[in-house]
């Protein structure tokens, strides 16, 4: 097995091959694997069938793999930041962003030529939630935005697609630990998801300061969000 020259901080080749076999997302941004039998380079998390160890060489980045003559895998897309919405799903994600109140069902996905199971797997893998949970979170975000603009609770919830004010209150309280309208002091935080070569991040900030920047798959993330709420 030929190996690109490692840096001082590089993991061993045994560790990298084991991570490739296990599809370990913790190694995203650490290495890419060049598959000699196919001439393609892959992320550590590529779902393709794993090659024999002697047919793999490792590179610290996709740039080095491309310079060595490999082409980017069409299944794991190593040229794109981790978490980037793929082309086959972009239309649906854009539609949800434009109209969070709409409730997309499995048949709606089939009508667009999409397999609901494939869509669920992508959201579970990249957002750690189902497609329908993602829709609920977008409705909640839209309702919170309307509250910030001055709408009352009933109007904000109904306009965002909740069936009642109580439904919006319950969803809000489940996430933040208290119903909307019970706290008015403290800074207003804007939260967004960012992609990077190392993986997706969750960022929370005010106009003056950054309060949180963390990997979305970190196990302590819910605890950190609770701490921010307090």
PDB file of N, CA, C and O in Angstrom, residues 60-130:
ATOM      1  N   UNK A  60      -3.627  13.825   2.846  1.00  0.00           N
ATOM      2  CA  UNK A  60      -4.134  14.759   3.862  1.00  0.00           C
ATOM      3  C   UNK A  60      -5.283  15.627   3.378  1.00  0.00           C
ATOM      4  O   UNK A  60      -6.012  16.200   4.184  1.00  0.00           O
ATOM      5  N   UNK A  61      -5.457  15.760   2.068  1.00  0.00           N
ATOM      6  CA  UNK A  61      -6.566  16.555   1.543  1.00  0.00           C
ATOM      7  C   UNK A  61      -6.915  16.066   0.147  1.00  0.00           C
ATOM      8  O   UNK A  61      -6.140  15.341  -0.502  1.00  0.00           O
ATOM      9  N   UNK A  62      -8.073  16.478  -0.329  1.00  0.00           N
ATOM     10  CA  UNK A  62      -8.505  16.068  -1.665  1.00  0.00           C
ATOM     11  C   UNK A  62      -7.598  16.680  -2.725  1.00  0.00           C
ATOM     12  O   UNK A  62      -7.416  16.111  -3.809  1.00  0.00           O
ATOM     13  N   UNK A  63      -7.006  17.830  -2.439  1.00  0.00           N
ATOM     14  CA  UNK A  63      -6.104  18.456  -3.407  1.00  0.00           C
ATOM     15  C   UNK A  63      -4.943  17.528  -3.746  1.00  0.00           C
ATOM     16  O   UNK A  63      -4.619  17.335  -4.934  1.00  0.00           O
ATOM     17  N   UNK A  64      -4.316  16.956  -2.717  1.00  0.00           N
ATOM     18  CA  UNK A  64      -3.192  16.055  -2.959  1.00  0.00           C
ATOM     19  C   UNK A  64      -3.632  14.819  -3.735  1.00  0.00           C
ATOM     20  O   UNK A  64      -2.902  14.312  -4.594  1.00  0.00           O
ATOM     21  N   UNK A  65      -4.840  14.331  -3.443  1.00  0.00           N
ATOM     22  CA  UNK A  65      -5.340  13.153  -4.155  1.00  0.00           C
ATOM     23  C   UNK A  65      -5.570  13.463  -5.632  1.00  0.00           C
ATOM     24  O   UNK A  65      -5.249  12.657  -6.513  1.00  0.00           O
ATOM     25  N   UNK A  66      -6.111  14.646  -5.929  1.00  0.00           N
ATOM     26  CA  UNK A  66      -6.342  15.025  -7.318  1.00  0.00           C
ATOM     27  C   UNK A  66      -5.023  15.200  -8.063  1.00  0.00           C
ATOM     28  O   UNK A  66      -4.892  14.804  -9.224  1.00  0.00           O
ATOM     29  N   UNK A  67      -4.034  15.783  -7.388  1.00  0.00           N
ATOM     30  CA  UNK A  67      -2.729  15.967  -8.016  1.00  0.00           C
ATOM     31  C   UNK A  67      -2.045  14.625  -8.282  1.00  0.00           C
ATOM     32  O   UNK A  67      -1.195  14.520  -9.173  1.00  0.00           O
ATOM     33  N   UNK A  68      -2.417  13.611  -7.504  1.00  0.00           N
ATOM     34  CA  UNK A  68      -1.852  12.271  -7.705  1.00  0.00           C
ATOM     35  C   UNK A  68      -2.582  11.501  -8.802  1.00  0.00           C
ATOM     36  O   UNK A  68      -2.244  10.348  -9.077  1.00  0.00           O
ATOM     37  N   UNK A  69      -3.582  12.122  -9.416  1.00  0.00           N
ATOM     38  CA  UNK A  69      -4.256  11.494 -10.544  1.00  0.00           C
ATOM     39  C   UNK A  69      -5.616  10.896 -10.246  1.00  0.00           C
ATOM     40  O   UNK A  69      -6.251  10.321 -11.135  1.00  0.00           O
ATOM     41  N   UNK A  70      -6.101  11.034  -9.005  1.00  0.00           N
ATOM     42  CA  UNK A  70      -7.422  10.488  -8.668  1.00  0.00           C
ATOM     43  C   UNK A  70      -8.517  11.479  -9.049  1.00  0.00           C
ATOM     44  O   UNK A  70      -8.292  12.699  -9.099  1.00  0.00           O
ATOM     45  N   UNK A  71      -9.713  10.967  -9.289  1.00  0.00           N
ATOM     46  CA  UNK A  71     -10.874  11.809  -9.544  1.00  0.00           C
ATOM     47  C   UNK A  71     -11.844  11.674  -8.380  1.00  0.00           C
ATOM     48  O   UNK A  71     -11.856  10.661  -7.672  1.00  0.00           O
ATOM     49  N   UNK A  72     -12.663  12.706  -8.171  1.00  0.00           N
ATOM     50  CA  UNK A  72     -13.561  12.745  -7.015  1.00  0.00           C
ATOM     51  C   UNK A  72     -14.691  11.727  -7.142  1.00  0.00           C
ATOM     52  O   UNK A  72     -15.283  11.566  -8.213  1.00  0.00           O
ATOM     53  N   UNK A  73     -14.976  11.036  -6.060  1.00  0.00           N
ATOM     54  CA  UNK A  73     -16.059  10.062  -6.008  1.00  0.00           C
ATOM     55  C   UNK A  73     -17.403  10.751  -6.214  1.00  0.00           C
ATOM     56  O   UNK A  73     -17.663  11.806  -5.628  1.00  0.00           O
ATOM     57  N   UNK A  74     -18.267  10.135  -7.007  1.00  0.00           N
ATOM     58  CA  UNK A  74     -19.587  10.715  -7.262  1.00  0.00           C
ATOM     59  C   UNK A  74     -20.609  10.324  -6.202  1.00  0.00           C
ATOM     60  O   UNK A  74     -21.743  10.813  -6.234  1.00  0.00           O
ATOM     61  N   UNK A  75     -20.210   9.462  -5.251  1.00  0.00           N
ATOM     62  CA  UNK A  75     -21.142   9.081  -4.181  1.00  0.00           C
ATOM     63  C   UNK A  75     -20.937   9.928  -2.928  1.00  0.00           C
ATOM     64  O   UNK A  75     -21.900  10.351  -2.302  1.00  0.00           O
ATOM     65  N   UNK A  76     -19.685  10.184  -2.551  1.00  0.00           N
ATOM     66  CA  UNK A  76     -19.440  10.939  -1.315  1.00  0.00           C
ATOM     67  C   UNK A  76     -19.005  12.372  -1.564  1.00  0.00           C
ATOM     68  O   UNK A  76     -18.921  13.162  -0.625  1.00  0.00           O
ATOM     69  N   UNK A  77     -18.723  12.756  -2.822  1.00  0.00           N
ATOM     70  CA  UNK A  77     -18.424  14.129  -3.212  1.00  0.00           C
ATOM     71  C   UNK A  77     -17.381  14.797  -2.309  1.00  0.00           C
ATOM     72  O   UNK A  77     -17.672  15.754  -1.596  1.00  0.00           O
ATOM     73  N   UNK A  78     -16.138  14.338  -2.339  1.00  0.00           N
ATOM     74  CA  UNK A  78     -15.122  14.908  -1.448  1.00  0.00           C
ATOM     75  C   UNK A  78     -14.764  16.365  -1.736  1.00  0.00           C
ATOM     76  O   UNK A  78     -14.147  17.031  -0.898  1.00  0.00           O
ATOM     77  N   UNK A  79     -15.149  16.889  -2.908  1.00  0.00           N
ATOM     78  CA  UNK A  79     -14.858  18.285  -3.225  1.00  0.00           C
ATOM     79  C   UNK A  79     -15.824  19.248  -2.537  1.00  0.00           C
ATOM     80  O   UNK A  79     -15.560  20.449  -2.475  1.00  0.00           O
ATOM     81  N   UNK A  80     -16.934  18.746  -2.035  1.00  0.00           N
ATOM     82  CA  UNK A  80     -17.923  19.593  -1.385  1.00  0.00           C
ATOM     83  C   UNK A  80     -17.726  19.581   0.123  1.00  0.00           C
ATOM     84  O   UNK A  80     -17.326  18.561   0.695  1.00  0.00           O
ATOM     85  N   UNK A  81     -18.007  20.709   0.802  1.00  0.00           N
ATOM     86  CA  UNK A  81     -17.947  20.707   2.266  1.00  0.00           C
ATOM     87  C   UNK A  81     -18.911  19.683   2.843  1.00  0.00           C
ATOM     88  O   UNK A  81     -19.978  19.431   2.281  1.00  0.00           O
ATOM     89  N   UNK A  82     -18.544  19.088   3.961  1.00  0.00           N
ATOM     90  CA  UNK A  82     -19.411  18.103   4.608  1.00  0.00           C
ATOM     91  C   UNK A  82     -20.742  18.758   4.970  1.00  0.00           C
ATOM     92  O   UNK A  82     -20.787  19.855   5.518  1.00  0.00           O
ATOM     93  N   UNK A  83     -21.830  18.067   4.657  1.00  0.00           N
ATOM     94  CA  UNK A  83     -23.149  18.581   4.993  1.00  0.00           C
ATOM     95  C   UNK A  83     -23.789  19.407   3.896  1.00  0.00           C
ATOM     96  O   UNK A  83     -24.932  19.827   4.027  1.00  0.00           O
ATOM     97  N   UNK A  84     -23.058  19.676   2.803  1.00  0.00           N
ATOM     98  CA  UNK A  84     -23.639  20.413   1.693  1.00  0.00           C
ATOM     99  C   UNK A  84     -24.829  19.651   1.117  1.00  0.00           C
ATOM    100  O   UNK A  84     -24.759  18.447   0.909  1.00  0.00           O
ATOM    101  N   UNK A  85     -25.914  20.359   0.876  1.00  0.00           N
ATOM    102  CA  UNK A  85     -27.104  19.703   0.333  1.00  0.00           C
ATOM    103  C   UNK A  85     -26.816  19.236  -1.091  1.00  0.00           C
ATOM    104  O   UNK A  85     -26.406  20.038  -1.937  1.00  0.00           O
ATOM    105  N   UNK A  86     -27.009  17.951  -1.406  1.00  0.00           N
ATOM    106  CA  UNK A  86     -26.721  17.451  -2.753  1.00  0.00           C
ATOM    107  C   UNK A  86     -27.734  17.971  -3.767  1.00  0.00           C
ATOM    108  O   UNK A  86     -28.835  18.404  -3.418  1.00  0.00           O
ATOM    109  N   UNK A  87     -27.341  17.923  -5.034  1.00  0.00           N
ATOM    110  CA  UNK A  87     -28.184  18.471  -6.095  1.00  0.00           C
ATOM    111  C   UNK A  87     -29.550  17.799  -6.136  1.00  0.00           C
ATOM    112  O   UNK A  87     -30.568  18.456  -6.400  1.00  0.00           O
ATOM    113  N   UNK A  88     -29.609  16.488  -5.883  1.00  0.00           N
ATOM    114  CA  UNK A  88     -30.885  15.773  -5.990  1.00  0.00           C
ATOM    115  C   UNK A  88     -31.883  16.193  -4.909  1.00  0.00           C
ATOM    116  O   UNK A  88     -33.082  15.994  -5.050  1.00  0.00           O
ATOM    117  N   UNK A  89     -31.393  16.826  -3.823  1.00  0.00           N
ATOM    118  CA  UNK A  89     -32.261  17.228  -2.725  1.00  0.00           C
ATOM    119  C   UNK A  89     -32.451  18.742  -2.646  1.00  0.00           C
ATOM    120  O   UNK A  89     -33.326  19.218  -1.926  1.00  0.00           O
ATOM    121  N   UNK A  90     -31.662  19.499  -3.401  1.00  0.00           N
ATOM    122  CA  UNK A  90     -31.652  20.951  -3.283  1.00  0.00           C
ATOM    123  C   UNK A  90     -33.023  21.571  -3.528  1.00  0.00           C
ATOM    124  O   UNK A  90     -33.436  22.503  -2.830  1.00  0.00           O
ATOM    125  N   UNK A  91     -33.769  21.078  -4.505  1.00  0.00           N
ATOM    126  CA  UNK A  91     -35.071  21.664  -4.825  1.00  0.00           C
ATOM    127  C   UNK A  91     -36.025  21.594  -3.630  1.00  0.00           C
ATOM    128  O   UNK A  91     -36.737  22.568  -3.338  1.00  0.00           O
ATOM    129  N   UNK A  92     -36.024  20.460  -2.917  1.00  0.00           N
ATOM    130  CA  UNK A  92     -36.926  20.308  -1.770  1.00  0.00           C
ATOM    131  C   UNK A  92     -36.495  21.221  -0.620  1.00  0.00           C
ATOM    132  O   UNK A  92     -37.330  21.891   0.006  1.00  0.00           O
ATOM    133  N   UNK A  93     -35.200  21.270  -0.326  1.00  0.00           N
ATOM    134  CA  UNK A  93     -34.708  22.117   0.762  1.00  0.00           C
ATOM    135  C   UNK A  93     -35.001  23.582   0.466  1.00  0.00           C
ATOM    136  O   UNK A  93     -35.420  24.339   1.349  1.00  0.00           O
ATOM    137  N   UNK A  94     -34.800  24.006  -0.784  1.00  0.00           N
ATOM    138  CA  UNK A  94     -35.113  25.383  -1.159  1.00  0.00           C
ATOM    139  C   UNK A  94     -36.604  25.672  -0.998  1.00  0.00           C
ATOM    140  O   UNK A  94     -36.995  26.756  -0.554  1.00  0.00           O
ATOM    141  N   UNK A  95     -37.443  24.697  -1.368  1.00  0.00           N
ATOM    142  CA  UNK A  95     -38.892  24.883  -1.246  1.00  0.00           C
ATOM    143  C   UNK A  95     -39.305  25.020   0.218  1.00  0.00           C
ATOM    144  O   UNK A  95     -40.181  25.831   0.557  1.00  0.00           O
ATOM    145  N   UNK A  96     -38.675  24.252   1.106  1.00  0.00           N
ATOM    146  CA  UNK A  96     -38.979  24.356   2.539  1.00  0.00           C
ATOM    147  C   UNK A  96     -38.549  25.711   3.066  1.00  0.00           C
ATOM    148  O   UNK A  96     -39.254  26.341   3.877  1.00  0.00           O
ATOM    149  N   UNK A  97     -37.396  26.201   2.637  1.00  0.00           N
ATOM    150  CA  UNK A  97     -36.925  27.515   3.075  1.00  0.00           C
ATOM    151  C   UNK A  97     -37.869  28.620   2.616  1.00  0.00           C
ATOM    152  O   UNK A  97     -38.105  29.586   3.346  1.00  0.00           O
ATOM    153  N   UNK A  98     -38.416  28.486   1.405  1.00  0.00           N
ATOM    154  CA  UNK A  98     -39.306  29.503   0.871  1.00  0.00           C
ATOM    155  C   UNK A  98     -40.678  29.467   1.517  1.00  0.00           C
ATOM    156  O   UNK A  98     -41.337  30.502   1.666  1.00  0.00           O
ATOM    157  N   UNK A  99     -41.126  28.282   1.931  1.00  0.00           N
ATOM    158  CA  UNK A  99     -42.449  28.137   2.537  1.00  0.00           C
ATOM    159  C   UNK A  99     -42.393  27.110   3.668  1.00  0.00           C
ATOM    160  O   UNK A  99     -42.816  25.967   3.499  1.00  0.00           O
ATOM    161  N   UNK A 100     -41.853  27.500   4.842  1.00  0.00           N
ATOM    162  CA  UNK A 100     -41.751  26.549   5.956  1.00  0.00           C
ATOM    163  C   UNK A 100     -43.093  26.016   6.431  1.00  0.00           C
ATOM    164  O   UNK A 100     -43.152  24.964   7.072  1.00  0.00           O
ATOM    165  N   UNK A 101     -44.181  26.725   6.149  1.00  0.00           N
ATOM    166  CA  UNK A 101     -45.494  26.309   6.636  1.00  0.00           C
ATOM    167  C   UNK A 101     -46.032  25.089   5.888  1.00  0.00           C
ATOM    168  O   UNK A 101     -46.895  24.373   6.407  1.00  0.00           O
ATOM    169  N   UNK A 102     -45.536  24.847   4.694  1.00  0.00           N
ATOM    170  CA  UNK A 102     -46.029  23.696   3.924  1.00  0.00           C
ATOM    171  C   UNK A 102     -45.555  22.394   4.567  1.00  0.00           C
ATOM    172  O   UNK A 102     -44.401  22.277   4.975  1.00  0.00           O
ATOM    173  N   UNK A 103     -46.432  21.406   4.636  1.00  0.00           N
ATOM    174  CA  UNK A 103     -46.101  20.102   5.199  1.00  0.00           C
ATOM    175  C   UNK A 103     -45.861  19.109   4.063  1.00  0.00           C
ATOM    176  O   UNK A 103     -46.790  18.717   3.368  1.00  0.00           O
ATOM    177  N   UNK A 104     -44.611  18.739   3.887  1.00  0.00           N
ATOM    178  CA  UNK A 104     -44.246  17.790   2.843  1.00  0.00           C
ATOM    179  C   UNK A 104     -44.436  16.372   3.359  1.00  0.00           C
ATOM    180  O   UNK A 104     -43.913  16.002   4.406  1.00  0.00           O
ATOM    181  N   UNK A 105     -45.178  15.569   2.605  1.00  0.00           N
ATOM    182  CA  UNK A 105     -45.417  14.167   2.958  1.00  0.00           C
ATOM    183  C   UNK A 105     -44.669  13.251   1.993  1.00  0.00           C
ATOM    184  O   UNK A 105     -44.151  13.697   0.971  1.00  0.00           O
ATOM    185  N   UNK A 106     -44.641  11.975   2.343  1.00  0.00           N
ATOM    186  CA  UNK A 106     -43.894  11.018   1.516  1.00  0.00           C
ATOM    187  C   UNK A 106     -44.363  11.021   0.067  1.00  0.00           C
ATOM    188  O   UNK A 106     -43.561  10.923  -0.861  1.00  0.00           O
ATOM    189  N   UNK A 107     -45.672  11.135  -0.123  1.00  0.00           N
ATOM    190  CA  UNK A 107     -46.187  11.118  -1.492  1.00  0.00           C
ATOM    191  C   UNK A 107     -45.731  12.350  -2.258  1.00  0.00           C
ATOM    192  O   UNK A 107     -45.489  12.283  -3.479  1.00  0.00           O
ATOM    193  N   UNK A 108     -45.580  13.495  -1.575  1.00  0.00           N
ATOM    194  CA  UNK A 108     -45.069  14.694  -2.237  1.00  0.00           C
ATOM    195  C   UNK A 108     -43.650  14.464  -2.747  1.00  0.00           C
ATOM    196  O   UNK A 108     -43.278  14.941  -3.825  1.00  0.00           O
ATOM    197  N   UNK A 109     -42.853  13.748  -1.951  1.00  0.00           N
ATOM    198  CA  UNK A 109     -41.491  13.435  -2.376  1.00  0.00           C
ATOM    199  C   UNK A 109     -41.499  12.495  -3.580  1.00  0.00           C
ATOM    200  O   UNK A 109     -40.739  12.685  -4.538  1.00  0.00           O
ATOM    201  N   UNK A 110     -42.366  11.485  -3.534  1.00  0.00           N
ATOM    202  CA  UNK A 110     -42.455  10.547  -4.660  1.00  0.00           C
ATOM    203  C   UNK A 110     -42.882  11.278  -5.932  1.00  0.00           C
ATOM    204  O   UNK A 110     -42.396  10.963  -7.027  1.00  0.00           O
ATOM    205  N   UNK A 111     -43.793  12.251  -5.798  1.00  0.00           N
ATOM    206  CA  UNK A 111     -44.235  13.020  -6.953  1.00  0.00           C
ATOM    207  C   UNK A 111     -43.093  13.806  -7.580  1.00  0.00           C
ATOM    208  O   UNK A 111     -43.140  14.145  -8.774  1.00  0.00           O
ATOM    209  N   UNK A 112     -42.061  14.107  -6.772  1.00  0.00           N
ATOM    210  CA  UNK A 112     -40.871  14.807  -7.273  1.00  0.00           C
ATOM    211  C   UNK A 112     -39.778  13.837  -7.711  1.00  0.00           C
ATOM    212  O   UNK A 112     -38.665  14.245  -8.024  1.00  0.00           O
ATOM    213  N   UNK A 113     -40.098  12.536  -7.709  1.00  0.00           N
ATOM    214  CA  UNK A 113     -39.131  11.541  -8.135  1.00  0.00           C
ATOM    215  C   UNK A 113     -38.109  11.169  -7.079  1.00  0.00           C
ATOM    216  O   UNK A 113     -37.047  10.633  -7.406  1.00  0.00           O
ATOM    217  N   UNK A 114     -38.415  11.425  -5.792  1.00  0.00           N
ATOM    218  CA  UNK A 114     -37.491  11.142  -4.697  1.00  0.00           C
ATOM    219  C   UNK A 114     -37.989   9.978  -3.857  1.00  0.00           C
ATOM    220  O   UNK A 114     -39.194   9.835  -3.626  1.00  0.00           O
ATOM    221  N   UNK A 115     -37.064   9.157  -3.400  1.00  0.00           N
ATOM    222  CA  UNK A 115     -37.383   8.047  -2.511  1.00  0.00           C
ATOM    223  C   UNK A 115     -37.430   8.575  -1.076  1.00  0.00           C
ATOM    224  O   UNK A 115     -36.408   9.070  -0.575  1.00  0.00           O
ATOM    225  N   UNK A 116     -38.578   8.530  -0.396  1.00  0.00           N
ATOM    226  CA  UNK A 116     -38.665   9.054   0.978  1.00  0.00           C
ATOM    227  C   UNK A 116     -37.631   8.453   1.919  1.00  0.00           C
ATOM    228  O   UNK A 116     -37.102   9.146   2.796  1.00  0.00           O
ATOM    229  N   UNK A 117     -37.306   7.164   1.752  1.00  0.00           N
ATOM    230  CA  UNK A 117     -36.317   6.524   2.620  1.00  0.00           C
ATOM    231  C   UNK A 117     -34.942   7.146   2.408  1.00  0.00           C
ATOM    232  O   UNK A 117     -34.183   7.363   3.376  1.00  0.00           O
ATOM    233  N   UNK A 118     -34.601   7.453   1.164  1.00  0.00           N
ATOM    234  CA  UNK A 118     -33.305   8.092   0.888  1.00  0.00           C
ATOM    235  C   UNK A 118     -33.251   9.486   1.497  1.00  0.00           C
ATOM    236  O   UNK A 118     -32.223   9.889   2.054  1.00  0.00           O
ATOM    237  N   UNK A 119     -34.345  10.217   1.405  1.00  0.00           N
ATOM    238  CA  UNK A 119     -34.403  11.559   1.992  1.00  0.00           C
ATOM    239  C   UNK A 119     -34.247  11.486   3.512  1.00  0.00           C
ATOM    240  O   UNK A 119     -33.496  12.254   4.116  1.00  0.00           O
ATOM    241  N   UNK A 120     -34.937  10.531   4.139  1.00  0.00           N
ATOM    242  CA  UNK A 120     -34.837  10.371   5.598  1.00  0.00           C
ATOM    243  C   UNK A 120     -33.408  10.046   6.014  1.00  0.00           C
ATOM    244  O   UNK A 120     -32.910  10.592   7.011  1.00  0.00           O
ATOM    245  N   UNK A 121     -32.757   9.171   5.260  1.00  0.00           N
ATOM    246  CA  UNK A 121     -31.381   8.788   5.605  1.00  0.00           C
ATOM    247  C   UNK A 121     -30.445   9.986   5.537  1.00  0.00           C
ATOM    248  O   UNK A 121     -29.574  10.163   6.394  1.00  0.00           O
ATOM    249  N   UNK A 122     -30.636  10.830   4.523  1.00  0.00           N
ATOM    250  CA  UNK A 122     -29.747  11.988   4.394  1.00  0.00           C
ATOM    251  C   UNK A 122     -29.930  12.939   5.570  1.00  0.00           C
ATOM    252  O   UNK A 122     -28.946  13.411   6.158  1.00  0.00           O
ATOM    253  N   UNK A 123     -31.176  13.241   5.940  1.00  0.00           N
ATOM    254  CA  UNK A 123     -31.418  14.162   7.053  1.00  0.00           C
ATOM    255  C   UNK A 123     -30.964  13.553   8.380  1.00  0.00           C
ATOM    256  O   UNK A 123     -30.443  14.259   9.248  1.00  0.00           O
ATOM    257  N   UNK A 124     -31.146  12.256   8.536  1.00  0.00           N
ATOM    258  CA  UNK A 124     -30.703  11.606   9.768  1.00  0.00           C
ATOM    259  C   UNK A 124     -29.188  11.664   9.879  1.00  0.00           C
ATOM    260  O   UNK A 124     -28.639  11.910  10.971  1.00  0.00           O
ATOM    261  N   UNK A 125     -28.523  11.476   8.781  1.00  0.00           N
ATOM    262  CA  UNK A 125     -27.058  11.455   8.800  1.00  0.00           C
ATOM    263  C   UNK A 125     -26.467  12.840   8.993  1.00  0.00           C
ATOM    264  O   UNK A 125     -25.510  13.024   9.756  1.00  0.00           O
ATOM    265  N   UNK A 126     -27.031  13.851   8.317  1.00  0.00           N
ATOM    266  CA  UNK A 126     -26.424  15.177   8.320  1.00  0.00           C
ATOM    267  C   UNK A 126     -27.029  16.135   9.338  1.00  0.00           C
ATOM    268  O   UNK A 126     -26.383  17.123   9.709  1.00  0.00           O
ATOM    269  N   UNK A 127     -28.260  15.879   9.778  1.00  0.00           N
ATOM    270  CA  UNK A 127     -28.903  16.771  10.741  1.00  0.00           C
ATOM    271  C   UNK A 127     -29.283  16.057  12.035  1.00  0.00           C
ATOM    272  O   UNK A 127     -29.792  16.691  12.964  1.00  0.00           O
ATOM    273  N   UNK A 128     -29.062  14.749  12.076  1.00  0.00           N
ATOM    274  CA  UNK A 128     -29.422  13.943  13.244  1.00  0.00           C
ATOM    275  C   UNK A 128     -30.906  14.082  13.568  1.00  0.00           C
ATOM    276  O   UNK A 128     -31.303  14.141  14.728  1.00  0.00           O
ATOM    277  N   UNK A 129     -31.733  14.158  12.544  1.00  0.00           N
ATOM    278  CA  UNK A 129     -33.187  14.215  12.714  1.00  0.00           C
ATOM    279  C   UNK A 129     -33.835  13.715  11.436  1.00  0.00           C
ATOM    280  O   UNK A 129     -33.200  13.666  10.382  1.00  0.00           O
ATOM    281  N   UNK A 130     -35.103  13.333  11.544  1.00  0.00           N
ATOM    282  CA  UNK A 130     -35.827  12.884  10.363  1.00  0.00           C
ATOM    283  C   UNK A 130     -36.193  14.073   9.482  1.00  0.00           C
ATOM    284  O   UNK A 130     -36.098  15.238   9.896  1.00  0.00           O
TER     285      UNK A 130
END
